[in-house]
Coordinates of C-alpha atoms and ligand atoms in Angstrom, one line a residue:
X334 CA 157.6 91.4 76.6
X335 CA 155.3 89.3 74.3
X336 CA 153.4 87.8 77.9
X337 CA 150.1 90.2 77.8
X338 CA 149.0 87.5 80.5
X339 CA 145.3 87.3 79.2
X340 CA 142.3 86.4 80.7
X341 CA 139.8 85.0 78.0
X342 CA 136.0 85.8 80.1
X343 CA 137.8 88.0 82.4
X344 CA 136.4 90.4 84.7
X345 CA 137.8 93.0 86.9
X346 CA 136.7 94.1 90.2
X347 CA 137.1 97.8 91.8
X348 CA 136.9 99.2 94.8
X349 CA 137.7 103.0 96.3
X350 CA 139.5 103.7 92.5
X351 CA 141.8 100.5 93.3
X352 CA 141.5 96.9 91.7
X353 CA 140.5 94.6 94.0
X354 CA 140.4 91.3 92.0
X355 CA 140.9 90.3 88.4
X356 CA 140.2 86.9 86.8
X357 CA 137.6 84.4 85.1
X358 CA 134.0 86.2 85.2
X359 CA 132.2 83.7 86.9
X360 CA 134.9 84.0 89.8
X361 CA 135.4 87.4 90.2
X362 CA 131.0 87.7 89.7
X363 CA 131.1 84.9 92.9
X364 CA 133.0 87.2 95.0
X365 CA 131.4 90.7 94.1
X366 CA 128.5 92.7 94.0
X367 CA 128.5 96.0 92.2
X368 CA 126.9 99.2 92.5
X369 CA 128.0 99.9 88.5
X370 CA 128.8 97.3 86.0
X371 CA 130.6 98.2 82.8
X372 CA 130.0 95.6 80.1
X373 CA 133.0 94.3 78.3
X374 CA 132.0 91.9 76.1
X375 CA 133.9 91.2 72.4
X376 CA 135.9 94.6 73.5
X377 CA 139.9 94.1 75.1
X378 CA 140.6 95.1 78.0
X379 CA 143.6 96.7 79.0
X380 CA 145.5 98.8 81.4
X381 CA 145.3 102.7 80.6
X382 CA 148.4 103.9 78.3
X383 CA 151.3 105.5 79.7
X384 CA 153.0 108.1 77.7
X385 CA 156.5 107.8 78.9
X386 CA 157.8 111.4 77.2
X387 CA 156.0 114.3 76.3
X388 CA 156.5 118.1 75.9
X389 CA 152.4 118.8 76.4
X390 CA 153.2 122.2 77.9
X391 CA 153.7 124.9 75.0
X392 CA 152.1 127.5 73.5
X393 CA 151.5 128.3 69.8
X394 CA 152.0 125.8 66.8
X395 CA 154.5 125.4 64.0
X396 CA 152.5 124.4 60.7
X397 CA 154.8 126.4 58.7
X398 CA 158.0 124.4 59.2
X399 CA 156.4 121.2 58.0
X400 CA 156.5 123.0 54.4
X401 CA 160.6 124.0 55.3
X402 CA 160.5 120.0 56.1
X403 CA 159.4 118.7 53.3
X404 CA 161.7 121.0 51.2
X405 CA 164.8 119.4 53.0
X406 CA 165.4 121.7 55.9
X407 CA 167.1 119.7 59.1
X408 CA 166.0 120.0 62.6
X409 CA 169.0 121.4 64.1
X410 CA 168.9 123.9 60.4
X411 CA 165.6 125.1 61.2
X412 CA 166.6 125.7 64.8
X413 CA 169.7 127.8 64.2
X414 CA 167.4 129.9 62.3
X415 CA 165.2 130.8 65.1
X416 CA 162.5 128.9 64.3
X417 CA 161.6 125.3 65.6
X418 CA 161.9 125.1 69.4
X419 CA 162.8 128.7 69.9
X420 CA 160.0 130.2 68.4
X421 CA 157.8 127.9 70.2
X422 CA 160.1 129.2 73.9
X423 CA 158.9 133.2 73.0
X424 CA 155.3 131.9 72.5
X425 CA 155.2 129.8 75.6
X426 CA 156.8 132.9 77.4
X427 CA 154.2 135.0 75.9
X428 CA 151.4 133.1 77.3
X429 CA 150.4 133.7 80.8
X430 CA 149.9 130.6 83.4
X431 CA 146.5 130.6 83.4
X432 CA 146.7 130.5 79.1
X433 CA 149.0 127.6 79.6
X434 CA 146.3 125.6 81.9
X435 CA 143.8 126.6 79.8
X436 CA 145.6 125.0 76.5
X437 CA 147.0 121.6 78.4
X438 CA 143.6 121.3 80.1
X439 CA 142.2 120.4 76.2
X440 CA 145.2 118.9 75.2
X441 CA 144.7 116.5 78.4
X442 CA 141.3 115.7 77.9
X443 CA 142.0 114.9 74.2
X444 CA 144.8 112.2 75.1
X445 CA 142.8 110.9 77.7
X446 CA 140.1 110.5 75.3
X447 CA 142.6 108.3 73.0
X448 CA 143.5 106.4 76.1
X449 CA 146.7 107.8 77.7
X450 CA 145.8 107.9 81.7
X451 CA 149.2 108.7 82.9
X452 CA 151.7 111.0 80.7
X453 CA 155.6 112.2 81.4
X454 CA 155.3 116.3 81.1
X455 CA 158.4 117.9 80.5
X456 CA 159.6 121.8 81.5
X457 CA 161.9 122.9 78.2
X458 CA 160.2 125.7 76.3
X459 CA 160.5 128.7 79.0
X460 CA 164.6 128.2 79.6
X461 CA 164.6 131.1 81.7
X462 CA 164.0 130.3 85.5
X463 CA 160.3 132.1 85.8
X464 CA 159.0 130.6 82.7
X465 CA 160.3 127.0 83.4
X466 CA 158.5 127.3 86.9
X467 CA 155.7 128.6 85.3
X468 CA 155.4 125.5 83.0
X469 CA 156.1 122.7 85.7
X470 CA 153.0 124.8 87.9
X471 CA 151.1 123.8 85.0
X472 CA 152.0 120.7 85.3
X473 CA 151.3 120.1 88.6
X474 CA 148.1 122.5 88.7
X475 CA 146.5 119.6 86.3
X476 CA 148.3 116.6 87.7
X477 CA 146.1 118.1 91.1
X478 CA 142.8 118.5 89.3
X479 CA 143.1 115.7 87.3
X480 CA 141.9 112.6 86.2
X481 CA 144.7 112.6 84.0
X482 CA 148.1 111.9 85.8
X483 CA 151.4 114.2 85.0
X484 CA 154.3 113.3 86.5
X485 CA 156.7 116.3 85.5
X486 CA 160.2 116.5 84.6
X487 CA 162.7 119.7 84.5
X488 CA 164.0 120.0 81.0
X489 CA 165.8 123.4 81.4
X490 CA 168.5 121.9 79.6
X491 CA 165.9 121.4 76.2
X492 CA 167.9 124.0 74.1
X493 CA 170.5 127.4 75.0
X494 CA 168.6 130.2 75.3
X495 CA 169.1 132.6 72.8
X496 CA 170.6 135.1 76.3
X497 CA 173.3 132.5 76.2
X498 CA 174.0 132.0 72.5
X499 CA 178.2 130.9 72.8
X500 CA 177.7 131.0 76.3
X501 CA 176.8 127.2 76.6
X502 CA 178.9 126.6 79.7
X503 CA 177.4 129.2 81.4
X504 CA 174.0 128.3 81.0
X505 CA 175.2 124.9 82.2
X506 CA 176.6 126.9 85.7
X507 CA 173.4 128.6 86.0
X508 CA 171.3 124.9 85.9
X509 CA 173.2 123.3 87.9
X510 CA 174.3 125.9 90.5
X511 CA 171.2 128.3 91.0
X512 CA 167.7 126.5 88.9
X513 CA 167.8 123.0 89.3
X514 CA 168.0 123.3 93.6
X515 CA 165.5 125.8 93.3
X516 CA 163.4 123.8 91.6
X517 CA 163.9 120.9 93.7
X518 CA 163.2 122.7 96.9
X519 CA 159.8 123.8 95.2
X520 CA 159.1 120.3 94.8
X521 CA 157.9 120.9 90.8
X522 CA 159.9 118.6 89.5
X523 CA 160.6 114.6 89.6
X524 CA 162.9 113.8 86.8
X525 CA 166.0 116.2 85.3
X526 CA 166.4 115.6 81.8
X527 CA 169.0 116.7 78.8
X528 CA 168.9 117.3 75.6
X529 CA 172.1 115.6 74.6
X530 CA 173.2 116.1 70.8
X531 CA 176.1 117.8 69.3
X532 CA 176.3 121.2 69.2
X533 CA 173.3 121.4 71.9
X534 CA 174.4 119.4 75.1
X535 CA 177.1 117.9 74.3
X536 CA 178.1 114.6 76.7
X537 CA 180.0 116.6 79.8
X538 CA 177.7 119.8 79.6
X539 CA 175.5 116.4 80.3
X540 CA 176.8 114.9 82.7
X541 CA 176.9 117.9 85.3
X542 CA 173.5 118.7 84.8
X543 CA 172.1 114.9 85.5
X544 CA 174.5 114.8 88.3
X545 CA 173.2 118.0 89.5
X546 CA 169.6 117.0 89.2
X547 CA 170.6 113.9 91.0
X548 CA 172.3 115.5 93.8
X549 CA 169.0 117.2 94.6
X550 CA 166.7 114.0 94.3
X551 CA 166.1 114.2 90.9
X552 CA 165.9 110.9 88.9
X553 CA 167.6 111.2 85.4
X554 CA 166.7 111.0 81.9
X555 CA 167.8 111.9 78.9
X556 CA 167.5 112.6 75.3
X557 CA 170.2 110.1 74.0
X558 CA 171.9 109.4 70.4
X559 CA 169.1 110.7 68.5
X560 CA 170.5 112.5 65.6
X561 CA 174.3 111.5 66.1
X562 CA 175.9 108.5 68.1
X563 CA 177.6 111.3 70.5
X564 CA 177.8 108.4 73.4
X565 CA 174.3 109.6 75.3
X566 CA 173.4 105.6 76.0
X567 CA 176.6 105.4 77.5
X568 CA 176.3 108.2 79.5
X569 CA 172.7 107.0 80.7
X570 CA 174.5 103.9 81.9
X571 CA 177.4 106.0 83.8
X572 CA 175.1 108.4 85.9
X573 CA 172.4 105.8 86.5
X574 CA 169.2 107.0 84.7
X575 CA 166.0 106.0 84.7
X576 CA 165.3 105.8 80.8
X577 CA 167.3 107.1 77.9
X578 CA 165.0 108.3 75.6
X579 CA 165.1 108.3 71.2
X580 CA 168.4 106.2 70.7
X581 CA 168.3 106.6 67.4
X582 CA 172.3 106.0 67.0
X583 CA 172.8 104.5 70.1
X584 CA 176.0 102.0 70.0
X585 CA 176.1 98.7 70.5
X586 CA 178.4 99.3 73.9
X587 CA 175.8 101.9 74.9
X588 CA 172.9 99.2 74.9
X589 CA 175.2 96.6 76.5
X590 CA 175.9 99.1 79.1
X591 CA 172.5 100.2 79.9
X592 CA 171.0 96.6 80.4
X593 CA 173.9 96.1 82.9
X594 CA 172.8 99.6 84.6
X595 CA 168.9 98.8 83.9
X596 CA 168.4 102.0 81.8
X597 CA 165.1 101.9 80.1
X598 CA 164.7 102.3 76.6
X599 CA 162.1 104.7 75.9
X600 CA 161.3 104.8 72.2
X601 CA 159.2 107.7 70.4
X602 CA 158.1 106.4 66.8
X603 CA 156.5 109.2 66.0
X604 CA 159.7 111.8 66.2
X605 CA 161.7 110.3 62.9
X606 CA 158.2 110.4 61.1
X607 CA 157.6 113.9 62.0
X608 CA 161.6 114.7 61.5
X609 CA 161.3 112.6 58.0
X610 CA 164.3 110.1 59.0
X611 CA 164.7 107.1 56.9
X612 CA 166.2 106.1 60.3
X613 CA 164.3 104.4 63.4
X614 CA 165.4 103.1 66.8
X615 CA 166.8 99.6 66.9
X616 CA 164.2 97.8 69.0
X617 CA 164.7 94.5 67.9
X618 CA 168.4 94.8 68.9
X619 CA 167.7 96.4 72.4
X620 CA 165.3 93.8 72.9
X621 CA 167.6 90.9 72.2
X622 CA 169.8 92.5 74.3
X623 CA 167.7 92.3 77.0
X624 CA 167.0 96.3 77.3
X625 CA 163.4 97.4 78.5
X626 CA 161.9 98.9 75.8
X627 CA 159.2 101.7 77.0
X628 CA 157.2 104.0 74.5
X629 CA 156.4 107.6 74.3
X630 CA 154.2 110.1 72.0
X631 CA 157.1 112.9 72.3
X632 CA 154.0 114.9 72.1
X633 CA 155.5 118.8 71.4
X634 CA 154.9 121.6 68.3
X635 CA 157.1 119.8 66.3
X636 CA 155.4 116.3 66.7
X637 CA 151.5 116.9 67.6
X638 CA 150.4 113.3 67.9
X639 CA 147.7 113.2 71.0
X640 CA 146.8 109.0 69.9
X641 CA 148.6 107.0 71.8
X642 CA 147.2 103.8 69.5
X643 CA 148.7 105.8 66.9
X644 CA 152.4 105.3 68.6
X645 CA 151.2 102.1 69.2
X646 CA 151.0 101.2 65.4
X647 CA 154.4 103.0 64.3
X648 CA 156.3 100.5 66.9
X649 CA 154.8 98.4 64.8
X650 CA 155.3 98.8 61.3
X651 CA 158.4 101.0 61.9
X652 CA 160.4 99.5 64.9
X653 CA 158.7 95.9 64.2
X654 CA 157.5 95.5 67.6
X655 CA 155.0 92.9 68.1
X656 CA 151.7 94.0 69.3
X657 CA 151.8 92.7 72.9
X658 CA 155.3 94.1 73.2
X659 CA 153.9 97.6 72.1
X660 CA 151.1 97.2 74.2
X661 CA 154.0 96.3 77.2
X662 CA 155.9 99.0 76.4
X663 CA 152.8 101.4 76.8
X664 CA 151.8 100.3 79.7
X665 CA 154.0 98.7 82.5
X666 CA 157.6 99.6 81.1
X667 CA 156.2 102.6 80.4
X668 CA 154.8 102.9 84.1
X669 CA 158.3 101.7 85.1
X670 CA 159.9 104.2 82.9
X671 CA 157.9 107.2 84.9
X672 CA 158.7 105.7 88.5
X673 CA 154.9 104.9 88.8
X674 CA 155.0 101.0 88.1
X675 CA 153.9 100.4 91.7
X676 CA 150.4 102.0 91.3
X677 CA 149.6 102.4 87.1
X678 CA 151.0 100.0 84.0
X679 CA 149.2 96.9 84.7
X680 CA 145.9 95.0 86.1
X681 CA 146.8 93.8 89.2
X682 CA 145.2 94.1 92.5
X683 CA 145.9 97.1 94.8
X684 CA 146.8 99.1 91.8
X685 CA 145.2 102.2 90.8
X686 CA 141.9 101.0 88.3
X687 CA 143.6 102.9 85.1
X688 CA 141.4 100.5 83.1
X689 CA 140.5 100.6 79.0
X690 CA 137.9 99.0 76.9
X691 CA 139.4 99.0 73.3
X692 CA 136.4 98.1 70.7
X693 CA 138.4 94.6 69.3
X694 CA 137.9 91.5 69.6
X695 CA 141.5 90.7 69.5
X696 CA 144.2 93.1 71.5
X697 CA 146.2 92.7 68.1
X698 CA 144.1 95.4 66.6
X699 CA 146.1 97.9 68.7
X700 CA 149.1 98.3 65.6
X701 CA 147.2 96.8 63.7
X702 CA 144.4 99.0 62.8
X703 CA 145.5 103.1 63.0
X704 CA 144.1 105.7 62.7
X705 CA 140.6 106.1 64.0
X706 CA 140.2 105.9 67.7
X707 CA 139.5 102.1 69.2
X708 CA 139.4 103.2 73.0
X709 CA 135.9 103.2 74.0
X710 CA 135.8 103.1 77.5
X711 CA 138.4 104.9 79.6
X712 CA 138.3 104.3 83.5
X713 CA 140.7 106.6 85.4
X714 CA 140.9 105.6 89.2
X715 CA 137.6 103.8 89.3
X716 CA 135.7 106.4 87.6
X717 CA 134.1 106.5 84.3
X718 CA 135.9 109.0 82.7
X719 CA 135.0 108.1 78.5
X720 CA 131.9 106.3 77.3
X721 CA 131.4 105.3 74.4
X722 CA 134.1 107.0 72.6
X723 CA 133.2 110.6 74.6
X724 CA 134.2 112.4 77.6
X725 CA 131.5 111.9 79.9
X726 CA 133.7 113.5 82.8
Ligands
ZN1627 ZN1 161.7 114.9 73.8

């Protein structure tokens, strides 16, 4: 993870929205003539950021709890008093489709703007069958206009419904049986997710729901260990997922076992900062261990972070990632991490030009330097998207 494979005096060539070559300047200025040049000098250049798990699709906001937060109050406390993620569900509810568009169209152009080309969007605040297809059209209504690139996961199973309040099992039956092939055959989806923790989803409530997803052609993922080592790496290992996602308290059998299965580790700095944990994923130890290590904003009400650089710098100082393994993990193992490795994550030739100039003159100022937005050149598909700090598309 710490081989960026840099070009010093590089230059990148681009054709139809694809790379066609990358290398030495003088090279790559032999081979091509341009219609538009973009100048690059003393900035970094890099591939555009992945955001391997969000929840951008919600209506509303929830100031108020960071107050209850500060004073002590839990997650899973200000949950099972209606607040947190279900208050956010009635608001989401409450908004009509085109709202919801309307809202995620900003919030899109505002991580694009920080450099985030491709993002994970999860379903998870509607939790009843209308609303959750309602979000993942939102999803895919933007993924079509673009030039920001959703690839959308079902999250059904994000919380119970307060309808099923005691009736977890149930809920569970009704995923499985009747939502998740619905949802497949309506194409909206590409990834089933879970929210596994105690007292939410616990491991075999789980299990049937990845292996339902999967059974319709959805790749798993899941939200694994993060408040209680309840055995969700484990899990991630047994049904074959794509990433497991937080791993807060993930055991050490958990991370042995998800190497062997090639379960990425998809890390989200920014959720034990906004959930004031002392604790923080163990990403030296999965990297050791050999695990892919992949990033993510975890974008949602309760953790409104729209900087990618800022994720960036919290692997940093708070999971002591290097720079050029933060950078990795934001861009191809991230890519990898979405299914989308074969055409974003990485300047290579025949991929699609998801290019950024960061104003640096080292790549080490990503982590580094936080706070204020570097990324002053975003290029989404060959097309000048952000100049100069602004949208210009
Ligand atoms: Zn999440």
């Amino acid at each position: 993870m710490e081989d960026l494979g840099l070009i010093e005096e590089g230059a990148v060539a681009i054709k139809d929205g694809k790379i066609a070559a990358v290398g030495n300047t003088s090279d790559v200025l032999g081979k091509y003539s341009a219609a538009k040049t973009v100048d690059a000098s003393n900035k970094v250049v890099t591939p555009g950021f992945v955001d391997a798990h969000t929840h951008c699709v919600f209506a509303g906001s929830r100031e108020k709890e960071l107050e209850l937060k500060i004073k002590g109050a839990s997650y899973l406390e200000i949950m099972h008093r209606g607040g947190g993620i279900l208050r956010t569900v009635s608001d989401t509810r409450a908004a009509t489709k085109e709202e919801l568009i309307d809202i995620c169209r900003r919030r899109a152009r505002s991580l694009l703007a920080h450099g985030a080309t491709t993002i994970e969007a999860k379903s998870g605040y509607g939790l009843n069958f209308i609303d959750e297809v309602k979000i993942l059209q939102v999803i895919k209504q933007l993924n079509v206009e673009g030039p920001l690139t959703l690839v959308p996961t079902f999250l059904g199973a994000h919380a119970i419904p307060t309808e099923y309040h005691t009736k977890t099992a149930e809920y569970v039956t009704k995923l499985c049986e009747e939502w998740i092939p619905e949802i497949a055959k309506l194409n909206l989806a590409e990834f089933c997710d879970v929210f596994c923790e105690r007292g939410v989803f616990e491991i075999e409530d789980s299990r049937r729901i990845l292996e339902a997803g999967k059974r319709f052609g959805l790749k798993a993922k899941i939200h694994a260990d993060e408040l209680y080592p309840l055995g969700g790496a484990e899990l991630a290992a047994q049904v074959g997922a794509v990433s497991a996602d937080h791993l807060l308290f993930a055991s050490e059998t958990g991370l042995s076992e998800m190497r062997r299965a090639g379960v990425i580790a998809t890390l989200l700095p920014a959720a034990p900062l906004t959930l004031m944990l002392e604790r923080y994923a163990d990403a030296r130890r999965m990297i050791a261990e050999g695990v892919a290590v992949a990033l993510g904003s975890d974008l949602s009400p309760s953790c409104w972070v729209e900087n990618h650089q800022l994720i960036i710098a919290l692997a940093c100082y708070k999971l002591r990632m290097t720079p050029a393994e933060a950078i990795m993990a934001s861009t191809i193992n991230a890519a990898h991490a979405v299914r989308k490795a074969n055409a974003v994550g990485s300047v290579e030739i025949g991929k699609d030009a998801d290019i950024l100039l960061i104003d640096a003159e080292d790549y080490r100022f990503l982590g580094y330097s936080f706070g204020r937005n570097m990324v002053s050149t975003v290029i989404k598909r060959g097309s000048v998207i952000v100049e100069n700090g602004k949208l210009v598309a």
